[in-house]
Amino acid sequence: MNPLRILMITAEYAPFAKTGGLADMVAGLCGQLAASGHDVRVVMPRYRGLEEAADTAAALKFHAHAASGISPVALNGTHPPYDFLCSGTDTGPVIYQVDAPAFFSGSTIYGGGDTEALRFALLSHAALKLCPLLGWAPHIVHCHDWHASLAPLLLKTHQLHEPVFRPANSILTIHNIGYQGVFSAALADKLGLVETTGLISADEPAPRTLNFLRTGITTADALTTVSPTHASEILTPAYGKGLDALLRQRRNRLVGILNGVDYGRWSPESDPLLPRNYSARDTAGKLLCRTELIRRSGLSAAPDLPILGMVSRLAEQKGIELVLEALPPFLRSSSCRAVILGEGDKPYADALQELANDMPDRFAFIPAHNEALARLVFAGSDAFLVPSLYEPCGLTQMYALRYGSVPIVRDTGGLHDTVSHFDQYSGTGTGSVFRDADTGGLMWAINQVLTWYQQPSAWQQLRHNGMTQDFSWAHQTPQYLALYRRLAGLDPVPA
Ligand code: ADP
Ligand code: GLC
C-alpha cells in the first residue's frame, strides 16, 4: 500500500471542540485513515476557553511545536502572531492546533459576527503555512465546511511558489449547506488574500458578499457531501440553499459518501459514560439506563409507555417546530414520555421549557450540551426523534440504532440512507420513517412506534435489527481513499 499524506482542515474535532456531528465525523474518519497506515495531519484552532476540559477528555497532551507564524489576517489593524501546538500518538493522526489568542479566545467555537470570518480565514492560512514549515507535501488537502473553504483558493496561489504543494489536490466536504459563512464584501481586504475576486459573489439574493462556502465549491478539485441522497438533494432549489445552480455546474466533481460511526467510542457494550453496559445479545443493562434517565430527568416511571428521546442542536433544520406541534397530544393522552437534550435557538428552548413546565412528569427538557447525558438519552430511551427538515447525514439516528433506541426519522438525506421503515410482517426494517415535513407525518410515525411497542416480539425484532446495523468507518473510509487516490493520480479514472 502507498501511504497517502492527508492534510485535514476543520473547525471541530472530537473531543477537543464539538458542537455537532462535524467533530465526530472528522475524528472518526481521521482515526480510521491513520489506523490504515496513512499520514494524517489535522489542523484546527485552539479554542482557549475549551482547552482544559477537552485535553483531559482526550487524554492527550499538546506541546509547543517549533513552528509559528504571523497572521496574514488583520485584526484591529494589526497582524498578531500565532503558534502551533502539536499532539499525536504513534498510531493516530497528528493534531496541530493553531494557537492565536487574539482570534480564538472566549469559550465558544462560533461567536457570530465578522470575527468568525477573520478566525476561519486564519485557520486556512495557518494550515497551508504549516506544510512548508514541516517540509511535508500533502497529496490531499481535505477541507471541511465553510470554515475551511478558503483553503482550496489559497492552495491554488501557494502552488505557484511552494514546491510542497505541487502534488496536492483539494477536497471540500459540505457537511451543512445551511451554514455558508456569508459576510460583507468590505471585509475582503482584511483576509490576507492576494486574489479576492473569486470570493466576491455578484449573484442575488445577497450581492457583493463574501461567501466562504461558495468560494470553496468554486475552487476545490473535488466536492463531497455526507450521504448519497443529500448529494442529489443539494442539486435542487429546495435543498441547495442558493448554491444549487453552482453545484449543478460542478456536479461531475460531487460525490455523496455516507458518514461512518466510530463504534470504539459509540457502543453500549463499552461506553464508560453509561451507568450499565449492554449489547444486542444482552440488553438487560438498558433497563437500568432507562431507570437512570427517568431519575435524572424527573419523569414519572411508566413501564408500559415508551420514552422518546432527542439529542439535538435547537435549530430550524432539526424540525423542532414539528416536535412542538406533534408531541403534546401524545403527552397529554399519556401515550408516551419524552426527554429532549438540546442547546441552540432561544425561541425553541423557551417553547420546550414551557412544555416541560406544563407536564413535568411526562416531558423533560434539558437545556445543555452534555456528552454524558447525551449517551444516557441514547441508552435510556426506547425511541429517538430525528424529524429533520433536511439532514446531510445525521449521526444521532445511527447512535440511537446501536444503543437500541428506535429512530423516528423524516425521509430525507442521510436519514433516508440509514433507516428503513419497519414491516412487522416480514420483520425487516429499523425505524419509523415519515415522508412529509408536517405535523401529521410526524404524528403518524410516532403512532407507528407506539403500536409496535405494545407488541413485545415485534418490538424486540425491530430493536435487534437496529442494534446489529453496521455503519462503521471501516466500511466508509475506502470510499474516501478511492477518491483521494483518483485525485492523486494513483488509481486510474473509472471509465
Ligand atoms: P448535526 O451535526 O447537524 O448537529 P449530527 O446528528 O450529525 O447533527 O450530530 C450531532 C452530534 O452532536 C451527535 O454526536 C450528538 O450526540 C451531539 N449533540 C447534539 N446536541 C447535543 C447536546 N445538547 N449535548 C451533547 N451532545 C449533543
Ligand atoms: C452536519 C450535518 C449532519 C452531519 C454532520 C457530520 O452538521 O447537519 O447531518 O451528520 O454535519 O457530517
Coordinates of C-alpha atoms and ligand atoms in Angstrom, one line a residue:
M1 CA 0.0 0.0 0.0
N2 CA 1.1 3.5 -0.8
P3 CA 0.5 5.6 2.3
L4 CA -1.1 8.9 1.5
R5 CA -0.3 12.2 3.1
I6 CA -3.6 13.9 4.0
L7 CA -4.0 17.4 5.5
M8 CA -7.4 17.9 7.2
I9 CA -8.6 21.4 8.0
T10 CA -11.5 21.6 10.4
A11 CA -13.2 23.9 13.0
E12 CA -14.3 20.9 15.1
Y13 CA -12.7 17.7 16.2
A14 CA -14.0 15.4 18.9
P15 CA -13.5 15.6 21.8
F16 CA -11.4 18.8 21.7
A17 CA -14.1 21.0 20.2
K18 CA -17.6 19.8 19.3
T19 CA -21.0 21.4 18.7
G20 CA -22.3 18.7 16.4
G21 CA -21.6 15.8 14.1
L22 CA -18.7 17.6 12.2
A23 CA -16.5 16.9 15.2
D24 CA -17.3 13.2 15.4
M25 CA -17.1 12.7 11.6
V26 CA -13.7 14.3 11.2
A27 CA -12.3 12.5 14.2
G28 CA -13.8 9.1 13.1
L29 CA -12.5 9.4 9.5
C30 CA -9.0 10.6 10.6
G31 CA -8.8 7.8 13.1
Q32 CA -9.6 5.2 10.5
L33 CA -7.3 6.6 7.9
A34 CA -4.4 6.8 10.4
A35 CA -5.1 3.2 11.6
S36 CA -4.9 2.1 7.9
G37 CA -1.4 3.5 7.7
H38 CA -1.9 6.9 6.2
D39 CA -0.1 10.0 7.3
V40 CA -2.9 12.3 8.6
R41 CA -2.3 15.8 9.9
V42 CA -5.2 17.7 11.3
V43 CA -5.2 21.5 11.6
M44 CA -7.8 23.0 13.9
P45 CA -8.0 26.1 16.1
R46 CA -7.0 26.0 19.8
Y47 CA -10.1 27.5 21.4
R48 CA -8.7 29.0 24.6
G49 CA -11.9 28.7 26.6
L50 CA -12.3 25.0 25.9
E51 CA -8.8 23.7 26.2
E52 CA -8.6 22.1 29.7
A53 CA -11.7 20.0 29.7
A54 CA -11.1 18.9 26.1
D55 CA -7.5 17.9 26.6
T56 CA -8.4 15.9 29.7
A57 CA -11.3 14.2 27.8
A58 CA -8.9 13.2 25.1
A59 CA -6.1 12.2 27.5
L60 CA -3.7 13.9 25.1
K61 CA -1.0 16.5 25.9
F62 CA -0.3 19.3 23.5
H63 CA 3.1 20.7 23.3
A64 CA 4.5 23.7 21.6
H65 CA 5.7 22.9 18.1
A66 CA 8.7 24.6 16.7
A67 CA 6.6 26.4 14.2
S68 CA 4.9 29.7 14.4
G69 CA 3.7 32.5 12.1
I70 CA 2.4 36.0 11.7
S71 CA -1.3 36.2 10.9
P72 CA -1.9 37.4 7.3
V73 CA -5.4 38.2 8.5
A74 CA -5.7 41.7 10.1
L75 CA -7.3 42.1 13.5
N76 CA -7.9 45.7 14.7
G77 CA -5.3 46.9 12.2
T78 CA -2.5 44.5 13.4
H79 CA -1.2 41.2 12.3
P80 CA -0.9 39.2 15.6
P81 CA 1.5 36.2 15.8
Y82 CA 0.3 32.6 16.3
D83 CA 1.9 29.3 17.3
F84 CA 1.2 25.7 16.6
L85 CA 0.6 23.3 19.4
C86 CA 1.0 19.6 18.5
S87 CA -0.2 16.3 19.8
G88 CA -0.3 12.9 18.4
T89 CA 0.1 9.2 19.2
D90 CA 2.2 6.6 17.5
T91 CA -0.8 5.3 15.6
G92 CA -3.3 8.1 15.4
P93 CA -3.4 11.3 13.4
V94 CA -1.2 14.2 14.4
I95 CA -3.2 17.2 15.5
Y96 CA -1.9 20.7 15.2
Q97 CA -3.8 23.4 17.0
V98 CA -3.5 27.0 15.8
D99 CA -2.9 28.9 19.0
A100 CA -3.8 32.5 18.2
P101 CA -5.3 34.0 21.4
A102 CA -6.2 37.3 19.7
F103 CA -8.5 35.3 17.4
F104 CA -9.6 32.2 19.4
S105 CA -10.3 33.4 22.9
G106 CA -13.7 33.0 24.5
S107 CA -15.5 29.9 25.4
T108 CA -17.4 29.2 22.3
I109 CA -16.4 27.8 18.9
Y110 CA -18.6 30.1 16.9
G111 CA -19.1 33.6 18.0
G112 CA -21.0 35.1 15.1
G113 CA -20.3 38.4 13.5
D114 CA -17.3 39.4 11.5
T115 CA -14.8 37.9 13.9
E116 CA -15.8 34.5 12.5
A117 CA -14.6 35.5 9.0
L118 CA -11.2 36.5 10.4
R119 CA -10.9 33.5 12.7
F120 CA -11.6 30.9 10.0
A121 CA -9.6 32.8 7.3
L122 CA -6.7 32.5 9.6
L123 CA -7.4 28.7 10.1
S124 CA -6.9 28.1 6.3
H125 CA -3.9 30.4 6.1
A126 CA -2.2 28.7 9.0
A127 CA -2.9 25.2 7.8
L128 CA -1.2 26.0 4.5
K129 CA 1.7 27.7 6.3
L130 CA 2.3 24.6 8.3
C131 CA 3.2 22.3 5.3
P132 CA 6.2 24.2 4.1
L133 CA 7.4 24.7 7.7
L134 CA 7.3 20.9 8.2
G135 CA 8.7 20.2 4.7
W136 CA 5.6 18.0 4.3
A137 CA 4.0 17.6 0.9
P138 CA 0.3 16.5 1.2
H139 CA -1.3 14.5 -1.6
I140 CA -4.7 15.8 -0.4
V141 CA -5.9 18.9 1.4
H142 CA -9.3 17.9 2.8
C143 CA -11.3 20.9 3.9
H144 CA -14.5 20.7 6.0
D145 CA -17.4 23.1 5.7
W146 CA -17.3 26.8 5.2
H147 CA -14.7 27.3 8.0
A148 CA -12.0 25.7 5.8
S149 CA -13.4 26.8 2.4
L150 CA -10.8 29.5 1.7
A151 CA -8.1 26.8 1.7
P152 CA -8.8 25.5 -1.9
L153 CA -8.4 29.0 -3.2
L154 CA -5.3 29.7 -1.2
L155 CA -3.8 26.4 -2.3
K156 CA -4.0 27.5 -5.9
T157 CA -1.9 30.6 -5.3
H158 CA 0.5 28.8 -2.9
Q159 CA 1.1 26.1 -5.6
L160 CA 2.7 28.8 -7.8
H161 CA 5.7 29.2 -5.4
E162 CA 5.7 26.4 -2.8
P163 CA 7.1 23.1 -4.1
V164 CA 5.5 21.1 -1.2
F165 CA 2.1 21.9 -2.7
R166 CA 2.8 20.7 -6.2
P167 CA 1.3 17.2 -5.8
A168 CA -1.7 18.5 -3.8
N169 CA -5.4 18.3 -4.7
S170 CA -8.1 19.8 -2.6
I171 CA -11.4 18.3 -1.5
L172 CA -14.2 20.2 0.2
T173 CA -16.7 18.2 2.2
I174 CA -20.0 20.0 2.6
H175 CA -21.4 18.9 6.0
N176 CA -24.1 21.5 6.2
I177 CA -25.0 23.7 3.3
G178 CA -27.2 25.8 5.6
Y179 CA -24.2 27.5 7.0
Q180 CA -22.2 29.2 4.3
G181 CA -20.0 31.9 6.0
V182 CA -21.6 34.9 4.4
F183 CA -20.0 38.3 5.2
S184 CA -19.9 41.8 3.9
A185 CA -17.6 42.2 0.9
A186 CA -15.9 45.1 2.8
L187 CA -14.1 42.5 4.9
A188 CA -12.2 41.1 1.9
D189 CA -9.1 43.2 2.2
K190 CA -8.6 42.1 5.8
L191 CA -8.4 38.4 5.0
G192 CA -4.9 38.3 3.6
L193 CA -5.9 37.2 0.1
V194 CA -3.9 38.2 -2.8
E195 CA -6.7 37.3 -5.2
T196 CA -10.1 38.1 -3.8
T197 CA -12.3 38.3 -6.9
G198 CA -13.3 34.7 -6.7
L199 CA -14.6 35.4 -3.2
I200 CA -17.0 38.1 -4.1
S201 CA -20.3 36.9 -5.3
A202 CA -22.3 39.3 -7.5
D203 CA -25.3 36.9 -7.5
E204 CA -28.6 37.6 -6.0
P205 CA -30.0 37.4 -3.3
A206 CA -27.1 38.9 -1.4
P207 CA -25.0 40.8 -3.9
R208 CA -21.4 41.9 -3.1
T209 CA -21.0 39.5 -0.3
L210 CA -18.2 37.2 0.7
N211 CA -19.4 33.6 0.7
F212 CA -16.8 31.2 2.0
L213 CA -18.7 28.1 1.0
R214 CA -19.3 29.3 -2.5
T215 CA -15.6 30.0 -2.8
G216 CA -14.7 26.5 -1.7
I217 CA -17.3 25.0 -4.1
T218 CA -15.9 27.0 -7.0
T219 CA -12.2 26.3 -6.3
A220 CA -11.9 22.8 -4.8
D221 CA -10.7 20.0 -7.0
A222 CA -13.4 17.6 -5.7
L223 CA -16.6 18.1 -3.7
T224 CA -18.2 15.7 -1.3
T225 CA -21.2 15.7 1.0
V226 CA -22.1 13.3 3.7
S227 CA -24.7 11.0 2.1
P228 CA -25.6 9.8 -1.4
T229 CA -29.2 11.1 -1.1
H230 CA -28.1 14.5 0.1
A231 CA -25.7 14.7 -2.8
S232 CA -28.7 14.6 -5.2
E233 CA -30.8 16.9 -2.9
I234 CA -28.3 19.8 -2.9
L235 CA -28.6 20.0 -6.7
T236 CA -32.2 21.1 -6.3
P237 CA -33.5 24.6 -5.3
A238 CA -35.4 23.0 -2.4
Y239 CA -32.2 21.9 -0.7
G240 CA -29.4 23.8 -2.4
K241 CA -29.8 27.0 -0.2
G242 CA -29.0 29.2 -3.2
L243 CA -25.9 27.2 -4.3
D244 CA -27.8 24.6 -6.3
A245 CA -27.1 26.2 -9.7
L246 CA -23.3 26.3 -8.9
L247 CA -23.4 22.8 -7.7
R248 CA -25.2 21.6 -10.8
Q249 CA -22.4 23.2 -12.9
R250 CA -19.9 21.2 -10.8
R251 CA -21.9 18.1 -10.4
N252 CA -19.3 15.9 -12.1
R253 CA -16.9 16.7 -9.2
L254 CA -19.5 16.0 -6.5
V255 CA -20.0 12.7 -4.7
G256 CA -22.0 11.7 -1.6
I257 CA -20.2 9.4 0.9
L258 CA -22.2 8.3 3.9
N259 CA -20.6 9.1 7.3
G260 CA -19.4 6.3 9.4
V261 CA -19.7 5.6 13.2
D262 CA -16.7 5.2 15.4
Y263 CA -18.0 2.2 17.4
G264 CA -14.9 2.3 19.6
R265 CA -16.4 5.4 21.1
W266 CA -20.1 4.7 20.4
S267 CA -21.1 1.3 21.6
P268 CA -23.3 0.4 24.6
E269 CA -21.1 -2.6 25.4
S270 CA -18.1 -0.4 26.2
D271 CA -19.4 3.2 26.7
P272 CA -17.7 4.3 30.0
L273 CA -20.3 7.1 30.5
L274 CA -23.3 4.7 30.9
P275 CA -24.4 3.5 34.3
R276 CA -24.6 0.0 32.9
N277 CA -23.3 -1.6 29.7
Y278 CA -25.3 -3.9 27.5
S279 CA -25.3 -5.3 24.0
A280 CA -27.6 -6.6 21.3
R281 CA -27.1 -10.1 22.8
D282 CA -27.8 -9.0 26.4
T283 CA -30.0 -5.9 26.7
A284 CA -30.6 -6.2 30.5
G285 CA -28.4 -3.2 31.2
K286 CA -30.6 -0.9 29.0
L287 CA -33.3 -1.1 31.6
L288 CA -31.0 0.3 34.2
C289 CA -30.0 3.1 31.9
R290 CA -33.7 3.8 31.4
T291 CA -34.3 4.0 35.1
E292 CA -31.4 6.4 35.5
L293 CA -32.7 8.5 32.7
I294 CA -36.1 8.7 34.4
R295 CA -34.4 9.7 37.6
R296 CA -32.2 12.3 36.0
S297 CA -35.0 13.9 34.0
G298 CA -37.6 13.8 36.7
L299 CA -40.2 11.9 34.6
S300 CA -42.7 9.7 36.3
A301 CA -42.0 6.0 35.8
A302 CA -44.4 4.3 33.5
P303 CA -43.1 0.9 32.4
D304 CA -45.8 0.3 29.8
L305 CA -45.1 3.6 28.0
P306 CA -42.1 4.2 25.7
I307 CA -39.8 7.1 26.4
L308 CA -39.0 9.1 23.3
G309 CA -35.6 10.8 23.4
M310 CA -34.0 13.5 21.3
V311 CA -30.4 15.0 21.4
S312 CA -30.1 17.9 19.1
R313 CA -28.9 21.4 18.3
L314 CA -32.0 23.5 18.6
A315 CA -32.0 24.8 15.0
E316 CA -34.8 25.1 12.4
Q317 CA -33.1 22.3 10.4
K318 CA -33.8 19.8 13.1
G319 CA -37.6 20.0 12.9
I320 CA -38.1 21.3 16.5
E321 CA -41.3 23.0 15.4
L322 CA -42.7 19.7 14.2
V323 CA -41.9 18.2 17.6
L324 CA -43.5 21.1 19.4
E325 CA -46.7 20.5 17.4
A326 CA -46.8 16.7 17.2
L327 CA -45.7 15.7 20.7
P328 CA -48.1 17.4 23.1
P329 CA -51.2 15.4 22.2
F330 CA -49.3 12.2 22.9
L331 CA -48.0 13.5 26.2
R332 CA -51.5 14.8 27.2
S333 CA -53.1 11.5 26.5
S334 CA -50.3 9.8 28.4
S335 CA -49.3 7.6 25.4
C336 CA -45.6 8.1 26.0
R337 CA -43.0 10.1 27.9
A338 CA -40.3 12.2 26.3
V339 CA -37.0 13.9 27.1
I340 CA -35.1 16.4 24.9
L341 CA -31.5 17.4 25.5
G342 CA -30.5 20.4 23.4
E343 CA -29.0 23.8 23.1
G344 CA -29.5 26.5 20.5
D345 CA -32.0 29.0 19.3
K346 CA -33.8 30.7 22.3
P347 CA -37.3 30.6 20.9
Y348 CA -37.1 26.8 20.7
A349 CA -35.6 26.5 24.1
D350 CA -38.3 28.7 25.6
A351 CA -41.1 26.7 23.9
L352 CA -39.6 23.4 25.1
Q353 CA -39.2 24.7 28.6
E354 CA -42.8 25.8 28.6
L355 CA -43.9 22.3 27.6
A356 CA -41.8 20.8 30.4
N357 CA -43.3 23.2 32.9
D358 CA -46.8 22.2 31.8
M359 CA -46.2 18.5 32.2
P360 CA -43.1 17.9 34.3
D361 CA -43.9 14.3 35.0
R362 CA -44.3 13.5 31.2
F363 CA -41.8 15.7 29.4
A364 CA -38.3 16.8 30.4
F365 CA -36.2 19.4 28.6
I366 CA -32.5 19.6 29.5
P367 CA -31.0 22.8 28.1
A368 CA -27.4 21.8 28.0
H369 CA -24.6 20.5 25.9
N370 CA -23.5 17.4 27.8
E371 CA -21.8 14.3 26.3
A372 CA -22.6 12.0 29.3
L373 CA -26.3 13.0 29.3
A374 CA -26.5 12.6 25.5
R375 CA -25.3 9.0 25.9
L376 CA -27.8 8.4 28.7
V377 CA -30.6 9.6 26.4
F378 CA -29.5 7.2 23.6
A379 CA -29.3 4.3 26.1
G380 CA -32.2 5.1 28.3
S381 CA -34.9 6.0 25.7
D382 CA -37.0 3.5 23.8
A383 CA -37.4 5.5 20.6
F384 CA -35.5 8.5 19.2
L385 CA -36.8 11.6 17.4
V386 CA -34.9 12.9 14.3
P387 CA -37.7 14.7 12.3
S388 CA -35.3 17.0 10.4
L389 CA -36.4 19.3 7.6
Y390 CA -33.0 18.5 6.0
E391 CA -30.2 16.2 7.2
P392 CA -27.0 15.9 5.2
C393 CA -26.2 12.7 7.1
G394 CA -27.1 12.7 10.8
L395 CA -25.2 10.7 13.3
T396 CA -27.8 10.6 16.2
Q397 CA -30.0 8.2 14.4
M398 CA -27.1 5.9 13.8
Y399 CA -26.1 6.1 17.5
A400 CA -29.7 5.6 18.5
L401 CA -29.8 2.4 16.4
R402 CA -26.7 1.0 18.1
Y403 CA -28.0 1.9 21.6
G404 CA -31.3 0.2 20.9
S405 CA -33.5 3.3 20.7
V406 CA -35.8 3.0 17.6
P407 CA -35.3 6.1 15.4
I408 CA -38.3 8.1 14.2
V409 CA -37.0 10.0 11.2
R410 CA -38.1 12.0 8.2
D411 CA -37.3 10.5 4.9
T412 CA -34.5 12.9 3.8
G413 CA -30.7 13.0 3.2
G414 CA -28.7 10.6 5.4
L415 CA -31.8 9.6 7.3
H416 CA -33.1 8.0 4.1
D417 CA -29.8 6.2 3.6
T418 CA -29.6 4.8 7.2
V419 CA -33.1 4.0 8.5
S420 CA -35.8 1.9 6.8
H421 CA -39.4 1.6 7.9
F422 CA -40.2 -1.5 9.9
D423 CA -42.5 -4.0 8.4
Q424 CA -43.9 -6.2 11.2
Y425 CA -45.0 -9.0 8.9
S426 CA -41.6 -9.6 7.4
G427 CA -39.7 -8.4 10.5
T428 CA -37.5 -6.2 8.4
G429 CA -36.7 -2.5 8.9
T430 CA -35.0 -0.5 11.7
G431 CA -37.3 2.5 12.5
S432 CA -40.3 4.6 11.7
V433 CA -39.9 6.8 8.6
F434 CA -42.3 9.6 7.6
R435 CA -42.2 11.5 4.3
D436 CA -43.8 14.9 4.6
A437 CA -42.3 17.5 6.9
D438 CA -45.6 18.3 8.6
T439 CA -47.3 17.6 12.0
G440 CA -49.5 14.8 10.5
G441 CA -46.4 13.0 9.2
L442 CA -44.6 13.0 12.5
M443 CA -47.7 12.1 14.4
W444 CA -48.2 9.1 12.1
A445 CA -44.6 8.0 12.7
I446 CA -44.9 8.3 16.5
N447 CA -48.2 6.3 16.4
Q448 CA -46.5 3.5 14.5
V449 CA -43.9 3.3 17.2
L450 CA -46.5 3.3 20.0
T451 CA -48.3 0.4 18.2
W452 CA -45.1 -1.7 17.8
Y453 CA -44.1 -1.0 21.4
Q454 CA -47.3 -2.8 22.6
Q455 CA -46.3 -5.9 20.7
P456 CA -43.2 -7.3 22.6
S457 CA -42.0 -9.7 19.9
A458 CA -42.3 -7.1 17.1
W459 CA -40.5 -4.6 19.3
Q460 CA -37.7 -6.9 20.2
Q461 CA -37.2 -7.8 16.5
L462 CA -37.2 -4.1 15.5
R463 CA -34.7 -3.1 18.2
H464 CA -32.5 -6.1 17.4
N465 CA -32.5 -5.1 13.7
G466 CA -31.2 -1.6 14.6
M467 CA -28.6 -2.7 17.1
T468 CA -27.0 -5.0 14.6
Q469 CA -26.6 -2.5 11.8
D470 CA -23.0 -1.7 11.0
F471 CA -22.1 1.8 9.8
S472 CA -18.5 1.6 10.9
W473 CA -15.8 3.8 9.4
A474 CA -14.1 0.6 8.2
H475 CA -16.8 0.4 5.6
Q476 CA -17.0 4.0 4.7
T477 CA -13.3 5.1 4.6
P478 CA -12.4 3.1 1.5
Q479 CA -14.7 5.4 -0.5
Y480 CA -12.7 8.4 0.6
L481 CA -9.5 6.6 -0.1
A482 CA -10.7 5.7 -3.6
L483 CA -11.4 9.4 -4.2
Y484 CA -8.0 10.5 -2.7
R485 CA -6.1 8.0 -4.9
R486 CA -8.0 9.0 -8.0
L487 CA -7.2 12.7 -7.4
A488 CA -3.6 11.9 -6.6
G489 CA -3.3 10.0 -9.9
L490 CA -2.6 6.8 -8.1
D491 CA -5.6 4.9 -9.4
P492 CA -7.0 5.0 -12.9
V493 CA -10.1 7.2 -13.5
P494 CA -13.0 4.8 -13.8
A495 CA -14.4 4.5 -17.3
Ligands
ADP1 P1 -25.5 18.0 13.5 O1 -24.1 17.8 13.2 O2 -26.3 18.6 12.4 O3 -25.7 18.7 14.8 P2 -25.5 15.1 13.8 O4 -26.6 14.1 14.1 O5 -24.6 14.8 12.7 O6 -26.1 16.5 13.7 O7 -24.5 15.1 15.1 C1 -24.9 15.7 16.3 C2 -23.8 15.3 17.3 O8 -23.9 16.3 18.4 C3 -24.1 14.0 18.0 O9 -22.9 13.4 18.4 C4 -25.0 14.4 19.2 O10 -24.9 13.4 20.2 C5 -24.3 15.7 19.6 N1 -25.2 16.6 20.3 C6 -26.1 17.4 19.8 N2 -26.7 18.1 20.8 C7 -26.1 17.8 21.9 C8 -26.2 18.1 23.3 N3 -27.1 19.0 23.7 N4 -25.4 17.6 24.2 C9 -24.5 16.6 23.8 N5 -24.3 16.2 22.6 C10 -25.1 16.8 21.6
GLC2 C1 -23.6 18.4 9.7 C2 -25.0 17.8 9.4 C3 -25.2 16.4 9.8 C4 -23.9 15.6 9.6 C5 -22.8 16.3 10.3 C6 -21.5 15.5 10.1 O1 -23.6 19.2 10.8 O2 -26.1 18.6 9.8 O3 -26.3 15.9 9.1 O4 -24.1 14.3 10.2 O5 -22.6 17.5 9.7 O6 -21.2 15.2 8.8

